[in-house]
């Protein structure tokens, strides 16, 4: 996945000022940056959800030249706050991920249902299959949103703050699962992340976005530094190097 000079204007303001970003096949890249930096807008522009100028290409193809179904087979996204449709069961919701494979006026096949069942098992959602979405907890819902995206079987997975509603155990479970899928199936992963320690632990590369511009890009220890965080988040932190990546600890104001 590549962007070159990706520029987005919304509501009369420039939100992304020409972003250059490359995510290699099989790579996991985390976009970090303060609130309002343009992280969600960047993901939305990559999938064509918001109008952008410049280049956005998926595995060598211009996103804007791909038809909707075709694009949906290549890229799956979980937005930051997905709509929770009332009265829809978990099974039916996850089945929506199969839409790009189901003929226009046709029904899902046995193979589609198999994919959905496998995803439900992997995300420990089998017991929830018949529950309607509004009855689920925040963490359960987050897993359902991810399940829909995984059922789509796309090569590129875009996750906008996938773990913000999850407790630490489920955060780990979901991110480990994404990492396993990346290794087993060669998925390419682009996520935005709030938790910098977690971003550093999972991503191969970290891109720091601030004010709609890429201000740093590199390995986690290169980007997640005390001075970068002080400059761009106005936060006082200590960064401790560990085997699993930089650990970011906020320093309490005396
Ligand atoms: P982040 O995900 O990094 O917190 P966003 O991409 O959601 O940031 O937003 C970046 C900036 O773009 C924010 O200042 C936000 O208010 C603005 N923005 C996002 N969507 C719109 C829109 N539809 N109209 C006007 N401004 C928008
Ligand atoms: Mg956002």
Short mmCIF file of C-alpha atoms and ligand atoms in Angstrom, two decimals:
data_model
loop_
_atom_site.label_atom_id
_atom_site.label_comp_id
_atom_site.label_asym_id
_atom_site.label_seq_id
_atom_site.Cartn_x
_atom_site.Cartn_y
_atom_site.Cartn_z
CA UNK A 1 0.00 0.00 0.00
CA UNK A 2 1.40 3.36 -1.01
CA UNK A 3 0.38 6.98 -0.77
CA UNK A 4 2.23 9.84 -2.44
CA UNK A 5 1.33 13.44 -1.73
CA UNK A 6 -2.02 12.38 -0.29
CA UNK A 7 -3.93 15.54 0.49
CA UNK A 8 -7.34 15.87 2.10
CA UNK A 9 -9.43 18.98 2.55
CA UNK A 10 -12.54 18.85 4.70
CA UNK A 11 -14.83 21.63 5.84
CA UNK A 12 -12.60 24.27 4.22
CA UNK A 13 -9.44 23.17 6.04
CA UNK A 14 -6.49 21.07 4.93
CA UNK A 15 -6.45 17.93 7.07
CA UNK A 16 -3.65 16.00 5.34
CA UNK A 17 -0.83 17.97 3.73
CA UNK A 18 0.62 15.55 1.23
CA UNK A 19 1.30 12.31 3.10
CA UNK A 20 3.83 9.82 1.73
CA UNK A 21 3.40 6.39 3.27
CA UNK A 22 4.42 2.92 2.19
CA UNK A 23 3.38 -0.31 3.85
CA UNK A 24 5.11 -3.34 2.38
CA UNK A 25 3.21 -6.58 1.89
CA UNK A 26 3.20 -8.50 5.17
CA UNK A 27 4.34 -5.52 7.17
CA UNK A 28 2.61 -4.04 10.25
CA UNK A 29 2.76 -0.26 10.40
CA UNK A 30 1.31 1.74 13.29
CA UNK A 31 0.28 5.35 12.85
CA UNK A 32 0.59 7.31 16.05
CA UNK A 33 0.01 10.96 16.78
CA UNK A 34 -2.02 13.25 19.01
CA UNK A 35 -5.80 13.69 18.79
CA UNK A 36 -6.76 15.48 15.62
CA UNK A 37 -3.48 14.71 13.84
CA UNK A 38 -5.34 13.19 10.90
CA UNK A 39 -4.84 9.48 11.65
CA UNK A 40 -8.44 8.43 10.99
CA UNK A 41 -8.61 10.69 7.94
CA UNK A 42 -5.53 8.98 6.53
CA UNK A 43 -7.08 5.52 6.84
CA UNK A 44 -10.34 6.82 5.39
CA UNK A 45 -8.51 8.34 2.44
CA UNK A 46 -6.67 5.09 1.74
CA UNK A 47 -9.98 3.24 1.33
CA UNK A 48 -11.62 6.04 -0.62
CA UNK A 49 -14.07 6.93 2.20
CA UNK A 50 -13.03 10.59 2.06
CA UNK A 51 -12.07 12.43 -1.11
CA UNK A 52 -8.34 12.97 -1.51
CA UNK A 53 -5.89 14.12 -4.13
CA UNK A 54 -2.50 12.60 -4.77
CA UNK A 55 -1.75 8.91 -5.08
CA UNK A 56 -3.28 6.08 -3.05
CA UNK A 57 -2.57 2.65 -4.40
CA UNK A 58 -3.27 -0.83 -3.15
CA UNK A 59 -0.84 -3.48 -4.32
CA UNK A 60 -0.07 -1.41 -7.40
CA UNK A 61 -3.64 -0.38 -8.25
CA UNK A 62 -5.11 3.10 -7.93
CA UNK A 63 -7.74 2.96 -5.19
CA UNK A 64 -10.01 5.38 -6.99
CA UNK A 65 -10.07 3.23 -10.11
CA UNK A 66 -11.20 0.12 -8.25
CA UNK A 67 -14.86 -0.71 -8.08
CA UNK A 68 -16.40 -0.99 -4.65
CA UNK A 69 -16.64 -4.79 -4.52
CA UNK A 70 -13.18 -5.22 -5.94
CA UNK A 71 -11.71 -2.84 -3.39
CA UNK A 72 -13.56 -4.59 -0.57
CA UNK A 73 -11.84 -7.86 -1.47
CA UNK A 74 -8.45 -6.20 -1.14
CA UNK A 75 -8.85 -3.93 1.87
CA UNK A 76 -10.93 -4.35 5.04
CA UNK A 77 -11.26 -1.59 7.57
CA UNK A 78 -12.59 -1.24 11.08
CA UNK A 79 -13.44 2.43 11.62
CA UNK A 80 -12.93 4.11 14.96
CA UNK A 81 -16.59 4.17 16.04
CA UNK A 82 -18.58 1.80 13.87
CA UNK A 83 -22.36 2.19 13.75
CA UNK A 84 -24.07 -0.42 15.92
CA UNK A 85 -27.14 -1.49 13.98
CA UNK A 86 -30.07 -2.39 16.25
CA UNK A 87 -31.70 -5.79 15.86
CA UNK A 88 -28.81 -7.36 13.93
CA UNK A 89 -27.29 -10.55 15.29
CA UNK A 90 -23.57 -11.14 15.57
CA UNK A 91 -23.77 -13.87 12.92
CA UNK A 92 -25.58 -11.63 10.43
CA UNK A 93 -23.27 -8.73 11.14
CA UNK A 94 -20.11 -10.77 10.58
CA UNK A 95 -21.69 -12.19 7.44
CA UNK A 96 -21.74 -8.64 6.06
CA UNK A 97 -17.99 -9.10 5.64
CA UNK A 98 -18.79 -11.61 2.90
CA UNK A 99 -20.81 -9.08 0.86
CA UNK A 100 -18.07 -8.56 -1.76
CA UNK A 101 -18.18 -12.29 -2.52
CA UNK A 102 -21.96 -12.75 -2.64
CA UNK A 103 -23.66 -12.21 -6.02
CA UNK A 104 -25.78 -9.06 -6.25
CA UNK A 105 -29.16 -10.76 -5.84
CA UNK A 106 -27.84 -14.01 -4.44
CA UNK A 107 -27.45 -15.53 -1.01
CA UNK A 108 -24.39 -16.49 0.96
CA UNK A 109 -22.89 -19.88 0.14
CA UNK A 110 -21.91 -22.65 2.53
CA UNK A 111 -18.31 -21.52 2.04
CA UNK A 112 -19.21 -18.00 3.19
CA UNK A 113 -20.83 -19.41 6.32
CA UNK A 114 -17.75 -21.56 6.97
CA UNK A 115 -15.52 -18.49 6.85
CA UNK A 116 -17.81 -16.67 9.26
CA UNK A 117 -17.95 -19.60 11.69
CA UNK A 118 -14.19 -19.94 11.69
CA UNK A 119 -13.76 -16.24 12.45
CA UNK A 120 -16.33 -16.42 15.25
CA UNK A 121 -14.42 -19.31 16.82
CA UNK A 122 -11.08 -17.53 16.50
CA UNK A 123 -12.43 -14.44 18.21
CA UNK A 124 -14.28 -16.42 20.88
CA UNK A 125 -17.62 -15.13 19.65
CA UNK A 126 -19.35 -18.41 18.88
CA UNK A 127 -21.55 -18.20 21.96
CA UNK A 128 -22.62 -14.72 20.91
CA UNK A 129 -23.69 -15.66 17.37
CA UNK A 130 -27.42 -15.14 18.01
CA UNK A 131 -27.16 -12.09 20.26
CA UNK A 132 -28.12 -8.70 18.84
CA UNK A 133 -25.31 -6.16 18.78
CA UNK A 134 -26.69 -3.59 21.26
CA UNK A 135 -26.67 -6.23 24.01
CA UNK A 136 -22.88 -6.70 23.84
CA UNK A 137 -20.24 -5.06 26.00
CA UNK A 138 -17.77 -2.61 24.48
CA UNK A 139 -15.05 -5.23 24.28
CA UNK A 140 -17.35 -7.85 22.77
CA UNK A 141 -18.51 -5.34 20.18
CA UNK A 142 -14.95 -4.46 19.28
CA UNK A 143 -14.25 -8.12 18.58
CA UNK A 144 -17.41 -8.34 16.44
CA UNK A 145 -16.25 -5.38 14.34
CA UNK A 146 -12.89 -7.04 13.86
CA UNK A 147 -14.62 -10.32 13.00
CA UNK A 148 -16.57 -8.65 10.20
CA UNK A 149 -13.32 -7.26 8.78
CA UNK A 150 -11.54 -10.63 9.02
CA UNK A 151 -14.47 -12.39 7.33
CA UNK A 152 -13.79 -10.13 4.38
CA UNK A 153 -10.50 -12.01 3.78
CA UNK A 154 -8.74 -8.95 2.38
CA UNK A 155 -4.95 -8.75 2.09
CA UNK A 156 -4.81 -5.35 3.73
CA UNK A 157 -6.34 -4.75 7.13
CA UNK A 158 -6.84 -1.19 8.34
CA UNK A 159 -7.70 -0.85 12.01
CA UNK A 160 -8.51 2.51 13.56
CA UNK A 161 -7.71 2.23 17.26
CA UNK A 162 -8.75 -1.41 17.40
CA UNK A 163 -8.11 -1.90 21.08
CA UNK A 164 -9.33 1.27 22.73
CA UNK A 165 -12.44 -0.44 24.17
CA UNK A 166 -10.63 -3.57 25.33
CA UNK A 167 -9.17 -4.61 28.66
CA UNK A 168 -5.48 -5.51 28.67
CA UNK A 169 -6.14 -9.23 28.23
CA UNK A 170 -8.42 -8.77 25.25
CA UNK A 171 -6.07 -6.15 23.77
CA UNK A 172 -3.34 -8.72 23.78
CA UNK A 173 -5.61 -11.44 22.43
CA UNK A 174 -6.84 -9.34 19.51
CA UNK A 175 -3.41 -7.99 18.58
CA UNK A 176 -1.81 -11.43 18.88
CA UNK A 177 -4.51 -12.80 16.60
CA UNK A 178 -3.89 -10.08 14.02
CA UNK A 179 -0.17 -10.83 14.23
CA UNK A 180 -0.78 -14.56 13.78
CA UNK A 181 -2.93 -13.90 10.72
CA UNK A 182 -0.23 -11.66 9.37
CA UNK A 183 2.32 -14.44 9.70
CA UNK A 184 0.05 -17.29 8.53
CA UNK A 185 -1.70 -15.52 5.67
CA UNK A 186 0.67 -12.71 4.82
CA UNK A 187 -1.81 -10.01 5.82
CA UNK A 188 -0.60 -6.44 5.58
CA UNK A 189 -1.63 -4.39 8.60
CA UNK A 190 -1.99 -0.65 9.07
CA UNK A 191 -3.37 0.47 12.41
CA UNK A 192 -3.70 3.68 14.32
CA UNK A 193 -2.84 3.31 17.99
CA UNK A 194 -3.16 5.41 21.07
CA UNK A 195 -1.10 3.25 23.36
CA UNK A 196 2.48 3.92 22.33
CA UNK A 197 3.96 0.97 24.21
CA UNK A 198 1.56 -1.38 22.44
CA UNK A 199 2.24 0.26 19.09
CA UNK A 200 5.95 -0.34 19.64
CA UNK A 201 5.44 -3.92 20.72
CA UNK A 202 3.48 -5.00 17.64
CA UNK A 203 4.44 -2.78 14.71
CA UNK A 204 7.50 -3.26 12.52
CA UNK A 205 7.46 0.42 11.77
CA UNK A 206 5.86 3.46 13.39
CA UNK A 207 4.77 6.62 11.61
CA UNK A 208 4.19 9.73 13.70
CA UNK A 209 1.56 12.04 12.26
CA UNK A 210 1.10 15.57 13.60
CA UNK A 211 -0.90 18.40 12.11
CA UNK A 212 -1.65 16.33 9.03
CA UNK A 213 2.02 15.69 8.24
CA UNK A 214 4.36 12.75 8.76
CA UNK A 215 6.91 14.09 11.23
CA UNK A 216 8.77 10.85 11.92
CA UNK A 217 8.91 7.34 10.54
CA UNK A 218 11.09 4.41 11.49
CA UNK A 219 11.44 1.50 13.85
CA UNK A 220 9.66 1.86 17.21
CA UNK A 221 12.82 2.92 19.11
CA UNK A 222 13.62 5.49 16.43
CA UNK A 223 10.21 7.18 16.62
CA UNK A 224 8.97 6.60 20.15
CA UNK A 225 11.37 8.82 22.04
CA UNK A 226 10.97 11.18 24.99
CA UNK A 227 11.66 14.22 22.85
CA UNK A 228 9.25 13.22 20.05
CA UNK A 229 6.50 12.65 22.58
CA UNK A 230 7.25 15.90 24.39
CA UNK A 231 7.20 17.85 21.13
CA UNK A 232 4.15 16.36 19.50
CA UNK A 233 1.95 15.27 22.40
CA UNK A 234 2.99 17.92 24.92
CA UNK A 235 3.44 15.04 27.36
CA UNK A 236 6.18 14.33 29.86
CA UNK A 237 7.11 10.69 29.71
CA UNK A 238 9.96 8.38 30.39
CA UNK A 239 10.79 5.90 27.64
CA UNK A 240 12.37 2.67 28.83
CA UNK A 241 13.96 0.40 26.24
CA UNK A 242 12.84 -3.20 26.58
CA UNK A 243 13.21 -6.33 24.48
CA UNK A 244 9.63 -5.88 23.29
CA UNK A 245 10.10 -2.29 22.29
CA UNK A 246 10.00 1.10 23.99
CA UNK A 247 7.89 1.27 27.12
CA UNK A 248 6.28 4.67 27.61
CA UNK A 249 5.63 5.74 31.18
CA UNK A 250 3.94 9.06 31.95
CA UNK A 251 5.70 11.19 34.55
CA UNK A 252 3.37 12.66 37.12
CA UNK A 253 3.49 16.41 37.59
CA UNK A 254 4.98 17.13 41.03
P1 LIG B 1 -7.22 11.70 14.58
O1 LIG B 1 -7.82 10.42 14.10
O2 LIG B 1 -5.74 11.76 14.41
O3 LIG B 1 -7.61 12.04 15.98
P2 LIG B 1 -8.92 12.86 12.53
O4 LIG B 1 -8.39 12.31 11.28
O5 LIG B 1 -10.17 12.26 13.07
O6 LIG B 1 -7.77 12.88 13.64
O7 LIG B 1 -9.19 14.41 12.35
C1 LIG B 1 -8.17 15.31 11.90
C2 LIG B 1 -8.73 16.70 11.84
O8 LIG B 1 -9.68 16.77 10.80
C3 LIG B 1 -9.44 17.14 13.11
O9 LIG B 1 -9.11 18.46 13.36
C4 LIG B 1 -10.91 17.01 12.74
O10 LIG B 1 -11.70 17.93 13.45
C5 LIG B 1 -10.89 17.33 11.27
N1 LIG B 1 -11.99 16.69 10.53
C6 LIG B 1 -12.23 15.37 10.42
N2 LIG B 1 -13.33 15.15 9.67
C7 LIG B 1 -13.80 16.37 9.30
C8 LIG B 1 -14.90 16.81 8.52
N3 LIG B 1 -15.76 15.95 7.97
N4 LIG B 1 -15.06 18.16 8.37
C9 LIG B 1 -14.19 19.03 8.92
N5 LIG B 1 -13.13 18.67 9.65
C10 LIG B 1 -12.93 17.35 9.85
MG1 LIG B 2 -8.98 9.03 14.98
#
